[in-house]
PDB file of N, CA, C and O in Angstrom:
ATOM      1  N   UNK A   1      -1.840  24.991 -16.279  1.00  0.00           N
ATOM      2  CA  UNK A   1      -2.544  23.251 -16.499  1.00  0.00           C
ATOM      3  C   UNK A   1      -3.368  22.715 -15.514  1.00  0.00           C
ATOM      4  O   UNK A   1      -3.113  23.033 -14.531  1.00  0.00           O
ATOM      5  N   UNK A   2      -3.826  21.902 -16.163  1.00  0.00           N
ATOM      6  CA  UNK A   2      -5.086  21.285 -15.246  1.00  0.00           C
ATOM      7  C   UNK A   2      -4.310  20.300 -14.316  1.00  0.00           C
ATOM      8  O   UNK A   2      -3.302  19.606 -14.902  1.00  0.00           O
ATOM      9  N   UNK A   3      -4.697  19.981 -13.065  1.00  0.00           N
ATOM     10  CA  UNK A   3      -4.163  19.175 -12.311  1.00  0.00           C
ATOM     11  C   UNK A   3      -4.585  17.572 -12.546  1.00  0.00           C
ATOM     12  O   UNK A   3      -6.061  17.824 -12.739  1.00  0.00           O
ATOM     13  N   UNK A   4      -4.024  17.007 -13.099  1.00  0.00           N
ATOM     14  CA  UNK A   4      -4.782  15.539 -13.357  1.00  0.00           C
ATOM     15  C   UNK A   4      -5.392  14.888 -12.090  1.00  0.00           C
ATOM     16  O   UNK A   4      -5.070  15.202 -10.736  1.00  0.00           O
ATOM     17  N   UNK A   5      -6.197  13.972 -12.709  1.00  0.00           N
ATOM     18  CA  UNK A   5      -6.792  13.301 -11.647  1.00  0.00           C
ATOM     19  C   UNK A   5      -6.372  12.419 -10.624  1.00  0.00           C
ATOM     20  O   UNK A   5      -5.077  11.950 -10.722  1.00  0.00           O
ATOM     21  N   UNK A   6      -6.421  12.128  -9.373  1.00  0.00           N
ATOM     22  CA  UNK A   6      -5.945  11.191  -8.595  1.00  0.00           C
ATOM     23  C   UNK A   6      -5.943   9.665  -9.097  1.00  0.00           C
ATOM     24  O   UNK A   6      -6.937   9.492  -9.683  1.00  0.00           O
ATOM     25  N   UNK A   7      -4.875   8.930  -8.903  1.00  0.00           N
ATOM     26  CA  UNK A   7      -4.725   7.591  -9.527  1.00  0.00           C
ATOM     27  C   UNK A   7      -5.927   6.963  -8.568  1.00  0.00           C
ATOM     28  O   UNK A   7      -6.361   7.093  -7.556  1.00  0.00           O
ATOM     29  N   UNK A   8      -6.674   5.978  -9.605  1.00  0.00           N
ATOM     30  CA  UNK A   8      -7.196   5.172  -8.743  1.00  0.00           C
ATOM     31  C   UNK A   8      -6.535   4.199  -7.700  1.00  0.00           C
ATOM     32  O   UNK A   8      -5.551   3.943  -7.817  1.00  0.00           O
ATOM     33  N   UNK A   9      -7.486   3.043  -7.120  1.00  0.00           N
ATOM     34  CA  UNK A   9      -7.170   2.485  -5.907  1.00  0.00           C
ATOM     35  C   UNK A   9      -6.176   1.754  -6.700  1.00  0.00           C
ATOM     36  O   UNK A   9      -5.121   1.253  -6.201  1.00  0.00           O
ATOM     37  N   UNK A  10      -6.317   0.459  -7.757  1.00  0.00           N
ATOM     38  CA  UNK A  10      -5.328  -0.055  -7.991  1.00  0.00           C
ATOM     39  C   UNK A  10      -3.976   0.481  -8.686  1.00  0.00           C
ATOM     40  O   UNK A  10      -2.992   0.000  -7.984  1.00  0.00           O
ATOM     41  N   UNK A  11      -4.054   1.649  -9.140  1.00  0.00           N
ATOM     42  CA  UNK A  11      -2.832   2.347  -9.382  1.00  0.00           C
ATOM     43  C   UNK A  11      -1.972   2.837  -8.468  1.00  0.00           C
ATOM     44  O   UNK A  11      -0.683   2.813  -8.379  1.00  0.00           O
ATOM     45  N   UNK A  12      -2.869   3.411  -7.302  1.00  0.00           N
ATOM     46  CA  UNK A  12      -2.203   3.537  -6.299  1.00  0.00           C
ATOM     47  C   UNK A  12      -1.619   2.388  -5.468  1.00  0.00           C
ATOM     48  O   UNK A  12      -0.223   2.804  -5.025  1.00  0.00           O
ATOM     49  N   UNK A  13      -2.316   1.503  -5.416  1.00  0.00           N
ATOM     50  CA  UNK A  13      -1.572   0.164  -4.931  1.00  0.00           C
ATOM     51  C   UNK A  13      -0.287  -0.479  -5.700  1.00  0.00           C
ATOM     52  O   UNK A  13       0.732  -0.804  -5.032  1.00  0.00           O
ATOM     53  N   UNK A  14      -0.380  -0.286  -6.965  1.00  0.00           N
ATOM     54  CA  UNK A  14       0.786  -0.376  -7.809  1.00  0.00           C
ATOM     55  C   UNK A  14       2.033   0.271  -7.486  1.00  0.00           C
ATOM     56  O   UNK A  14       2.984   0.160  -6.892  1.00  0.00           O
ATOM     57  N   UNK A  15       1.584   1.608  -7.116  1.00  0.00           N
ATOM     58  CA  UNK A  15       2.525   2.606  -6.838  1.00  0.00           C
ATOM     59  C   UNK A  15       3.210   2.063  -5.452  1.00  0.00           C
ATOM     60  O   UNK A  15       4.397   2.437  -5.128  1.00  0.00           O
ATOM     61  N   UNK A  16       2.487   1.913  -4.556  1.00  0.00           N
ATOM     62  CA  UNK A  16       2.876   1.477  -3.158  1.00  0.00           C
ATOM     63  C   UNK A  16       3.504   0.562  -3.146  1.00  0.00           C
ATOM     64  O   UNK A  16       4.662   0.199  -2.363  1.00  0.00           O
ATOM     65  N   UNK A  17       3.354  -0.669  -3.904  1.00  0.00           N
ATOM     66  CA  UNK A  17       4.113  -2.059  -3.973  1.00  0.00           C
ATOM     67  C   UNK A  17       5.518  -1.584  -4.701  1.00  0.00           C
ATOM     68  O   UNK A  17       6.611  -2.209  -4.243  1.00  0.00           O
ATOM     69  N   UNK A  18       5.569  -0.717  -5.679  1.00  0.00           N
ATOM     70  CA  UNK A  18       6.623  -0.423  -6.166  1.00  0.00           C
ATOM     71  C   UNK A  18       7.718   0.368  -5.190  1.00  0.00           C
ATOM     72  O   UNK A  18       9.004   0.137  -5.153  1.00  0.00           O
ATOM     73  N   UNK A  19       7.182   1.289  -4.416  1.00  0.00           N
ATOM     74  CA  UNK A  19       7.689   1.916  -3.648  1.00  0.00           C
ATOM     75  C   UNK A  19       8.557   0.949  -2.291  1.00  0.00           C
ATOM     76  O   UNK A  19       9.345   1.209  -2.032  1.00  0.00           O
ATOM     77  N   UNK A  20       7.515   0.404  -1.806  1.00  0.00           N
ATOM     78  CA  UNK A  20       7.846  -0.676  -0.717  1.00  0.00           C
ATOM     79  C   UNK A  20       9.318  -1.809  -1.286  1.00  0.00           C
ATOM     80  O   UNK A  20       9.965  -1.761  -0.691  1.00  0.00           O
ATOM     81  N   UNK A  21       9.043  -2.079  -2.722  1.00  0.00           N
ATOM     82  CA  UNK A  21       9.974  -2.994  -3.174  1.00  0.00           C
ATOM     83  C   UNK A  21      11.028  -2.116  -3.102  1.00  0.00           C
ATOM     84  O   UNK A  21      12.590  -3.132  -2.750  1.00  0.00           O
ATOM     85  N   UNK A  22      11.374  -0.778  -3.409  1.00  0.00           N
ATOM     86  CA  UNK A  22      12.504  -0.266  -3.442  1.00  0.00           C
ATOM     87  C   UNK A  22      13.136   0.000  -2.459  1.00  0.00           C
ATOM     88  O   UNK A  22      14.217  -0.016  -2.154  1.00  0.00           O
ATOM     89  N   UNK A  23      12.244   0.281  -1.233  1.00  0.00           N
ATOM     90  CA  UNK A  23      12.281   0.511   0.245  1.00  0.00           C
ATOM     91  C   UNK A  23      13.286  -0.737   0.409  1.00  0.00           C
ATOM     92  O   UNK A  23      14.256  -0.514   1.255  1.00  0.00           O
ATOM     93  N   UNK A  24      12.735  -1.410   0.077  1.00  0.00           N
ATOM     94  CA  UNK A  24      13.482  -3.098   0.752  1.00  0.00           C
ATOM     95  C   UNK A  24      14.524  -3.637   0.346  1.00  0.00           C
ATOM     96  O   UNK A  24      15.953  -3.823   0.750  1.00  0.00           O
ATOM     97  N   UNK A  25      14.746  -3.268  -1.353  1.00  0.00           N
ATOM     98  CA  UNK A  25      16.007  -3.642  -1.882  1.00  0.00           C
ATOM     99  C   UNK A  25      16.899  -2.762  -1.372  1.00  0.00           C
ATOM    100  O   UNK A  25      18.058  -2.980  -1.372  1.00  0.00           O
ATOM    101  N   UNK A  26      16.665  -1.373  -1.081  1.00  0.00           N
ATOM    102  CA  UNK A  26      18.009  -0.502  -0.789  1.00  0.00           C
ATOM    103  C   UNK A  26      17.995  -0.342   0.844  1.00  0.00           C
ATOM    104  O   UNK A  26      19.109  -0.076   1.521  1.00  0.00           O
ATOM    105  N   UNK A  27      17.223  -1.251   1.602  1.00  0.00           N
ATOM    106  CA  UNK A  27      17.100  -0.901   2.977  1.00  0.00           C
ATOM    107  C   UNK A  27      17.696  -1.980   3.738  1.00  0.00           C
ATOM    108  O   UNK A  27      17.965  -1.938   4.872  1.00  0.00           O
ATOM    109  N   UNK A  28      18.531  -3.127   2.983  1.00  0.00           N
ATOM    110  CA  UNK A  28      19.272  -4.032   3.573  1.00  0.00           C
ATOM    111  C   UNK A  28      18.657  -5.087   4.169  1.00  0.00           C
ATOM    112  O   UNK A  28      17.895  -6.016   3.408  1.00  0.00           O
ATOM    113  N   UNK A  29      18.118  -5.069   5.574  1.00  0.00           N
ATOM    114  CA  UNK A  29      17.542  -6.111   5.942  1.00  0.00           C
ATOM    115  C   UNK A  29      15.760  -6.195   5.703  1.00  0.00           C
ATOM    116  O   UNK A  29      15.387  -5.205   5.984  1.00  0.00           O
ATOM    117  N   UNK A  30      15.246  -7.198   4.854  1.00  0.00           N
ATOM    118  CA  UNK A  30      14.107  -7.043   4.287  1.00  0.00           C
ATOM    119  C   UNK A  30      12.843  -6.665   5.391  1.00  0.00           C
ATOM    120  O   UNK A  30      11.963  -5.890   5.258  1.00  0.00           O
ATOM    121  N   UNK A  31      13.082  -7.172   6.688  1.00  0.00           N
ATOM    122  CA  UNK A  31      11.735  -7.123   7.555  1.00  0.00           C
ATOM    123  C   UNK A  31      11.952  -5.753   8.173  1.00  0.00           C
ATOM    124  O   UNK A  31      11.183  -5.051   8.108  1.00  0.00           O
ATOM    125  N   UNK A  32      13.227  -5.460   8.691  1.00  0.00           N
ATOM    126  CA  UNK A  32      13.461  -4.057   8.818  1.00  0.00           C
ATOM    127  C   UNK A  32      12.833  -2.690   8.091  1.00  0.00           C
ATOM    128  O   UNK A  32      12.353  -2.013   8.352  1.00  0.00           O
ATOM    129  N   UNK A  33      13.090  -3.341   6.719  1.00  0.00           N
ATOM    130  CA  UNK A  33      12.650  -2.020   5.774  1.00  0.00           C
ATOM    131  C   UNK A  33      11.195  -2.134   5.636  1.00  0.00           C
ATOM    132  O   UNK A  33      10.370  -1.143   5.343  1.00  0.00           O
ATOM    133  N   UNK A  34      10.565  -3.337   5.689  1.00  0.00           N
ATOM    134  CA  UNK A  34       8.830  -3.563   5.567  1.00  0.00           C
ATOM    135  C   UNK A  34       8.318  -2.674   6.716  1.00  0.00           C
ATOM    136  O   UNK A  34       7.440  -1.973   6.735  1.00  0.00           O
ATOM    137  N   UNK A  35       9.051  -2.940   7.952  1.00  0.00           N
ATOM    138  CA  UNK A  35       8.474  -2.506   8.925  1.00  0.00           C
ATOM    139  C   UNK A  35       8.492  -0.853   8.914  1.00  0.00           C
ATOM    140  O   UNK A  35       7.748  -0.279   9.341  1.00  0.00           O
ATOM    141  N   UNK A  36       9.765  -0.421   8.511  1.00  0.00           N
ATOM    142  CA  UNK A  36       9.756   0.846   8.528  1.00  0.00           C
ATOM    143  C   UNK A  36       8.859   1.477   7.286  1.00  0.00           C
ATOM    144  O   UNK A  36       8.694   2.775   7.350  1.00  0.00           O
ATOM    145  N   UNK A  37       8.886   0.893   6.239  1.00  0.00           N
ATOM    146  CA  UNK A  37       7.630   1.208   5.136  1.00  0.00           C
ATOM    147  C   UNK A  37       6.396   1.446   5.781  1.00  0.00           C
ATOM    148  O   UNK A  37       5.792   2.311   5.128  1.00  0.00           O
ATOM    149  N   UNK A  38       5.759   0.799   6.738  1.00  0.00           N
ATOM    150  CA  UNK A  38       4.789   0.717   7.029  1.00  0.00           C
ATOM    151  C   UNK A  38       4.325   2.072   7.616  1.00  0.00           C
ATOM    152  O   UNK A  38       3.128   2.722   7.145  1.00  0.00           O
ATOM    153  N   UNK A  39       4.977   3.424   7.696  1.00  0.00           N
ATOM    154  CA  UNK A  39       4.441   4.648   7.691  1.00  0.00           C
ATOM    155  C   UNK A  39       4.074   5.016   6.609  1.00  0.00           C
ATOM    156  O   UNK A  39       3.032   6.316   6.666  1.00  0.00           O
ATOM    157  N   UNK A  40       4.632   4.840   5.441  1.00  0.00           N
ATOM    158  CA  UNK A  40       4.025   5.187   4.167  1.00  0.00           C
ATOM    159  C   UNK A  40       2.765   4.730   3.846  1.00  0.00           C
ATOM    160  O   UNK A  40       1.712   5.452   2.973  1.00  0.00           O
ATOM    161  N   UNK A  41       2.522   3.405   4.364  1.00  0.00           N
ATOM    162  CA  UNK A  41       0.824   2.954   4.190  1.00  0.00           C
ATOM    163  C   UNK A  41      -0.314   3.862   4.001  1.00  0.00           C
ATOM    164  O   UNK A  41      -1.097   3.945   3.667  1.00  0.00           O
ATOM    165  N   UNK A  42      -0.375   4.822   5.219  1.00  0.00           N
ATOM    166  CA  UNK A  42      -0.910   5.605   5.595  1.00  0.00           C
ATOM    167  C   UNK A  42      -1.771   6.616   4.407  1.00  0.00           C
ATOM    168  O   UNK A  42      -2.733   6.801   3.949  1.00  0.00           O
ATOM    169  N   UNK A  43      -0.667   7.169   3.599  1.00  0.00           N
ATOM    170  CA  UNK A  43      -1.014   8.005   2.409  1.00  0.00           C
ATOM    171  C   UNK A  43      -1.739   7.129   1.309  1.00  0.00           C
ATOM    172  O   UNK A  43      -2.512   7.431   0.784  1.00  0.00           O
ATOM    173  N   UNK A  44      -0.653   6.060   1.224  1.00  0.00           N
ATOM    174  CA  UNK A  44      -1.257   5.301  -0.006  1.00  0.00           C
ATOM    175  C   UNK A  44      -3.170   4.680   0.249  1.00  0.00           C
ATOM    176  O   UNK A  44      -3.864   4.592  -0.936  1.00  0.00           O
ATOM    177  N   UNK A  45      -3.336   4.605   1.534  1.00  0.00           N
ATOM    178  CA  UNK A  45      -4.485   4.290   1.632  1.00  0.00           C
ATOM    179  C   UNK A  45      -5.919   5.192   2.326  1.00  0.00           C
ATOM    180  O   UNK A  45      -7.015   4.893   2.905  1.00  0.00           O
ATOM    181  N   UNK A  46      -5.303   6.266   2.389  1.00  0.00           N
ATOM    182  CA  UNK A  46      -6.304   7.812   2.383  1.00  0.00           C
ATOM    183  C   UNK A  46      -7.428   7.642   1.944  1.00  0.00           C
ATOM    184  O   UNK A  46      -7.277   8.171   0.851  1.00  0.00           O
ATOM    185  N   UNK A  47      -8.512   7.767   2.693  1.00  0.00           N
ATOM    186  CA  UNK A  47      -9.972   7.996   1.982  1.00  0.00           C
ATOM    187  C   UNK A  47     -10.475   6.917   1.265  1.00  0.00           C
ATOM    188  O   UNK A  47     -11.262   7.094   0.662  1.00  0.00           O
ATOM    189  N   UNK A  48      -9.711   5.766   1.286  1.00  0.00           N
ATOM    190  CA  UNK A  48     -10.560   4.516   0.975  1.00  0.00           C
ATOM    191  C   UNK A  48     -11.403   4.120   1.906  1.00  0.00           C
ATOM    192  O   UNK A  48     -11.463   4.104   2.955  1.00  0.00           O
ATOM    193  N   UNK A  49     -12.510   3.415   1.140  1.00  0.00           N
ATOM    194  CA  UNK A  49     -13.828   2.922   2.063  1.00  0.00           C
ATOM    195  C   UNK A  49     -13.016   1.651   3.054  1.00  0.00           C
ATOM    196  O   UNK A  49     -12.283   1.114   2.372  1.00  0.00           O
ATOM    197  N   UNK A  50     -13.224   1.629   4.200  1.00  0.00           N
ATOM    198  CA  UNK A  50     -12.762   0.742   5.090  1.00  0.00           C
ATOM    199  C   UNK A  50     -11.486   1.041   5.235  1.00  0.00           C
ATOM    200  O   UNK A  50     -10.412   0.082   5.484  1.00  0.00           O
ATOM    201  N   UNK A  51     -10.741   2.525   4.718  1.00  0.00           N
ATOM    202  CA  UNK A  51      -9.304   2.297   4.858  1.00  0.00           C
ATOM    203  C   UNK A  51      -8.828   2.377   6.264  1.00  0.00           C
ATOM    204  O   UNK A  51      -7.728   1.873   6.608  1.00  0.00           O
ATOM    205  N   UNK A  52      -9.745   2.622   7.090  1.00  0.00           N
ATOM    206  CA  UNK A  52      -9.002   2.384   8.638  1.00  0.00           C
ATOM    207  C   UNK A  52      -8.791   1.111   9.081  1.00  0.00           C
ATOM    208  O   UNK A  52      -7.894   0.789   9.788  1.00  0.00           O
ATOM    209  N   UNK A  53      -9.582   0.097   8.827  1.00  0.00           N
ATOM    210  CA  UNK A  53      -9.448  -1.410   9.138  1.00  0.00           C
ATOM    211  C   UNK A  53      -8.492  -1.694   8.252  1.00  0.00           C
ATOM    212  O   UNK A  53      -7.657  -2.280   9.053  1.00  0.00           O
ATOM    213  N   UNK A  54      -8.246  -1.477   7.236  1.00  0.00           N
ATOM    214  CA  UNK A  54      -7.094  -1.520   6.216  1.00  0.00           C
ATOM    215  C   UNK A  54      -6.028  -1.421   6.882  1.00  0.00           C
ATOM    216  O   UNK A  54      -4.787  -1.983   6.896  1.00  0.00           O
ATOM    217  N   UNK A  55      -5.414  -0.119   7.368  1.00  0.00           N
ATOM    218  CA  UNK A  55      -4.333   0.526   7.814  1.00  0.00           C
ATOM    219  C   UNK A  55      -4.189   0.126   9.190  1.00  0.00           C
ATOM    220  O   UNK A  55      -2.963  -0.171   9.334  1.00  0.00           O
ATOM    221  N   UNK A  56      -5.127  -0.370   9.991  1.00  0.00           N
ATOM    222  CA  UNK A  56      -4.645  -1.064  10.809  1.00  0.00           C
ATOM    223  C   UNK A  56      -4.166  -2.460  10.803  1.00  0.00           C
ATOM    224  O   UNK A  56      -3.328  -2.876  11.482  1.00  0.00           O
ATOM    225  N   UNK A  57      -4.664  -3.444   9.683  1.00  0.00           N
ATOM    226  CA  UNK A  57      -4.081  -4.451   9.438  1.00  0.00           C
ATOM    227  C   UNK A  57      -2.620  -4.482   8.662  1.00  0.00           C
ATOM    228  O   UNK A  57      -1.483  -4.899   9.141  1.00  0.00           O
ATOM    229  N   UNK A  58      -2.123  -3.344   7.904  1.00  0.00           N
ATOM    230  CA  UNK A  58      -0.894  -2.989   7.209  1.00  0.00           C
ATOM    231  C   UNK A  58      -0.149  -2.348   8.256  1.00  0.00           C
ATOM    232  O   UNK A  58       1.141  -2.634   8.017  1.00  0.00           O
ATOM    233  N   UNK A  59      -0.381  -1.854   9.132  1.00  0.00           N
ATOM    234  CA  UNK A  59       0.548  -1.569  10.016  1.00  0.00           C
ATOM    235  C   UNK A  59       1.087  -2.412  11.332  1.00  0.00           C
ATOM    236  O   UNK A  59       1.873  -2.205  11.995  1.00  0.00           O
ATOM    237  N   UNK A  60       0.395  -3.733  10.931  1.00  0.00           N
ATOM    238  CA  UNK A  60       0.924  -4.862  11.596  1.00  0.00           C
ATOM    239  C   UNK A  60       1.890  -5.759  10.948  1.00  0.00           C
ATOM    240  O   UNK A  60       2.367  -6.758  11.388  1.00  0.00           O
ATOM    241  N   UNK A  61       2.053  -5.478   9.395  1.00  0.00           N
ATOM    242  CA  UNK A  61       2.971  -6.202   8.529  1.00  0.00           C
ATOM    243  C   UNK A  61       4.501  -6.092   8.909  1.00  0.00           C
ATOM    244  O   UNK A  61       4.730  -5.257   9.325  1.00  0.00           O
ATOM    245  N   UNK A  62       4.913  -7.159   8.441  1.00  0.00           N
ATOM    246  CA  UNK A  62       6.596  -7.383   8.742  1.00  0.00           C
ATOM    247  C   UNK A  62       7.294  -7.989   7.351  1.00  0.00           C
ATOM    248  O   UNK A  62       8.608  -7.926   7.544  1.00  0.00           O
ATOM    249  N   UNK A  63       6.521  -8.070   6.559  1.00  0.00           N
ATOM    250  CA  UNK A  63       6.866  -8.440   5.293  1.00  0.00           C
ATOM    251  C   UNK A  63       6.529  -7.640   4.093  1.00  0.00           C
ATOM    252  O   UNK A  63       5.075  -7.554   4.250  1.00  0.00           O
ATOM    253  N   UNK A  64       6.982  -7.888   2.896  1.00  0.00           N
ATOM    254  CA  UNK A  64       6.462  -7.192   1.787  1.00  0.00           C
ATOM    255  C   UNK A  64       5.380  -8.318   1.094  1.00  0.00           C
ATOM    256  O   UNK A  64       4.384  -7.657   0.659  1.00  0.00           O
ATOM    257  N   UNK A  65       5.460  -9.592   1.262  1.00  0.00           N
ATOM    258  CA  UNK A  65       4.132 -10.604   1.048  1.00  0.00           C
ATOM    259  C   UNK A  65       2.846 -10.449   1.990  1.00  0.00           C
ATOM    260  O   UNK A  65       1.673 -10.396   1.159  1.00  0.00           O
ATOM    261  N   UNK A  66       3.186 -10.122   2.924  1.00  0.00           N
ATOM    262  CA  UNK A  66       1.832  -9.730   3.766  1.00  0.00           C
ATOM    263  C   UNK A  66       1.407  -8.448   3.318  1.00  0.00           C
ATOM    264  O   UNK A  66      -0.020  -8.221   3.142  1.00  0.00           O
ATOM    265  N   UNK A  67       2.203  -7.463   2.931  1.00  0.00           N
ATOM    266  CA  UNK A  67       1.636  -6.374   2.652  1.00  0.00           C
ATOM    267  C   UNK A  67       0.878  -6.161   1.135  1.00  0.00           C
ATOM    268  O   UNK A  67      -0.526  -5.872   0.874  1.00  0.00           O
ATOM    269  N   UNK A  68       1.665  -7.182   0.265  1.00  0.00           N
ATOM    270  CA  UNK A  68       0.776  -7.431  -1.217  1.00  0.00           C
ATOM    271  C   UNK A  68      -0.403  -8.446  -1.047  1.00  0.00           C
ATOM    272  O   UNK A  68      -1.328  -8.208  -1.711  1.00  0.00           O
ATOM    273  N   UNK A  69      -0.534  -9.368  -0.053  1.00  0.00           N
ATOM    274  CA  UNK A  69      -1.504 -10.133   0.199  1.00  0.00           C
ATOM    275  C   UNK A  69      -2.720  -9.151   0.946  1.00  0.00           C
ATOM    276  O   UNK A  69      -4.003  -9.417   0.277  1.00  0.00           O
ATOM    277  N   UNK A  70      -2.296  -8.182   1.704  1.00  0.00           N
ATOM    278  CA  UNK A  70      -3.455  -7.482   2.321  1.00  0.00           C
ATOM    279  C   UNK A  70      -4.340  -6.547   1.408  1.00  0.00           C
ATOM    280  O   UNK A  70      -5.646  -6.449   1.024  1.00  0.00           O
ATOM    281  N   UNK A  71      -3.033  -5.993   0.532  1.00  0.00           N
ATOM    282  CA  UNK A  71      -3.788  -5.101  -0.557  1.00  0.00           C
ATOM    283  C   UNK A  71      -4.478  -5.593  -2.099  1.00  0.00           C
ATOM    284  O   UNK A  71      -5.684  -5.353  -2.344  1.00  0.00           O
ATOM    285  N   UNK A  72      -3.851  -7.082  -2.160  1.00  0.00           N
ATOM    286  CA  UNK A  72      -4.688  -7.865  -3.140  1.00  0.00           C
ATOM    287  C   UNK A  72      -6.000  -8.286  -2.364  1.00  0.00           C
ATOM    288  O   UNK A  72      -7.099  -8.064  -3.248  1.00  0.00           O
ATOM    289  N   UNK A  73      -6.117  -8.333  -1.562  1.00  0.00           N
ATOM    290  CA  UNK A  73      -7.741  -8.972  -0.542  1.00  0.00           C
ATOM    291  C   UNK A  73      -8.410  -7.600  -0.557  1.00  0.00           C
ATOM    292  O   UNK A  73      -9.630  -7.992  -1.112  1.00  0.00           O
ATOM    293  N   UNK A  74      -7.840  -6.724  -0.352  1.00  0.00           N
ATOM    294  CA  UNK A  74      -8.586  -5.491  -0.519  1.00  0.00           C
ATOM    295  C   UNK A  74      -9.242  -5.305  -1.924  1.00  0.00           C
ATOM    296  O   UNK A  74     -10.638  -4.818  -1.870  1.00  0.00           O
ATOM    297  N   UNK A  75      -8.179  -5.248  -2.959  1.00  0.00           N
ATOM    298  CA  UNK A  75      -8.966  -5.039  -4.421  1.00  0.00           C
ATOM    299  C   UNK A  75      -9.950  -5.994  -4.779  1.00  0.00           C
ATOM    300  O   UNK A  75     -11.073  -5.558  -5.077  1.00  0.00           O
ATOM    301  N   UNK A  76      -9.693  -7.344  -4.638  1.00  0.00           N
ATOM    302  CA  UNK A  76     -10.561  -8.481  -4.672  1.00  0.00           C
ATOM    303  C   UNK A  76     -12.124  -8.192  -4.072  1.00  0.00           C
ATOM    304  O   UNK A  76     -13.053  -8.557  -4.562  1.00  0.00           O
ATOM    305  N   UNK A  77     -12.356  -7.351  -2.983  1.00  0.00           N
ATOM    306  CA  UNK A  77     -13.525  -7.306  -1.808  1.00  0.00           C
ATOM    307  C   UNK A  77     -13.881  -6.019  -2.102  1.00  0.00           C
ATOM    308  O   UNK A  77     -15.246  -5.703  -2.198  1.00  0.00           O
ATOM    309  N   UNK A  78     -13.399  -5.136  -3.111  1.00  0.00           N
ATOM    310  CA  UNK A  78     -13.869  -3.780  -3.565  1.00  0.00           C
ATOM    311  C   UNK A  78     -14.835  -4.061  -4.831  1.00  0.00           C
ATOM    312  O   UNK A  78     -14.501  -4.733  -5.475  1.00  0.00           O
ATOM    313  N   UNK A  79     -15.762  -2.907  -4.848  1.00  0.00           N
ATOM    314  CA  UNK A  79     -16.797  -3.319  -6.170  1.00  0.00           C
ATOM    315  C   UNK A  79     -15.727  -2.701  -7.322  1.00  0.00           C
ATOM    316  O   UNK A  79     -14.817  -1.974  -7.105  1.00  0.00           O
ATOM    317  N   UNK A  80     -16.197  -2.997  -8.376  1.00  0.00           N
ATOM    318  CA  UNK A  80     -15.404  -2.874  -9.614  1.00  0.00           C
ATOM    319  C   UNK A  80     -14.982  -0.998  -9.991  1.00  0.00           C
ATOM    320  O   UNK A  80     -14.016  -1.147 -10.390  1.00  0.00           O
ATOM    321  N   UNK A  81     -16.323  -0.538  -9.658  1.00  0.00           N
ATOM    322  CA  UNK A  81     -16.050   0.469  -9.897  1.00  0.00           C
ATOM    323  C   UNK A  81     -14.925   1.763  -9.155  1.00  0.00           C
ATOM    324  O   UNK A  81     -14.747   2.914  -9.632  1.00  0.00           O
ATOM    325  N   UNK A  82     -14.857   1.075  -8.010  1.00  0.00           N
ATOM    326  CA  UNK A  82     -13.918   1.852  -7.190  1.00  0.00           C
ATOM    327  C   UNK A  82     -12.477   1.476  -7.106  1.00  0.00           C
ATOM    328  O   UNK A  82     -11.700   1.933  -6.447  1.00  0.00           O
ATOM    329  N   UNK A  83     -11.919   0.279  -8.306  1.00  0.00           N
ATOM    330  CA  UNK A  83     -10.981   0.255  -8.319  1.00  0.00           C
ATOM    331  C   UNK A  83     -10.228   0.996  -9.384  1.00  0.00           C
ATOM    332  O   UNK A  83      -9.313   1.005  -9.590  1.00  0.00           O
TER     333      UNK A  83
END
């Protein structure tokens, strides 16, 4: 079978946030779960334009809301064809 194409940035971020919400829901303490989830953010942002600076910001978040805000800002500042 052919390998499906990689997900687009928007889909990748949707999956990331769903993953983060699940980690926080099952992690008990929301702040601790958000901090522990940061290790997964590298994969979700790998290969993106300006991914290095996005990761630097994401690796500082302590809440799901901060994570959502940074991902939304990235999407809003990206050219439409890359999203």
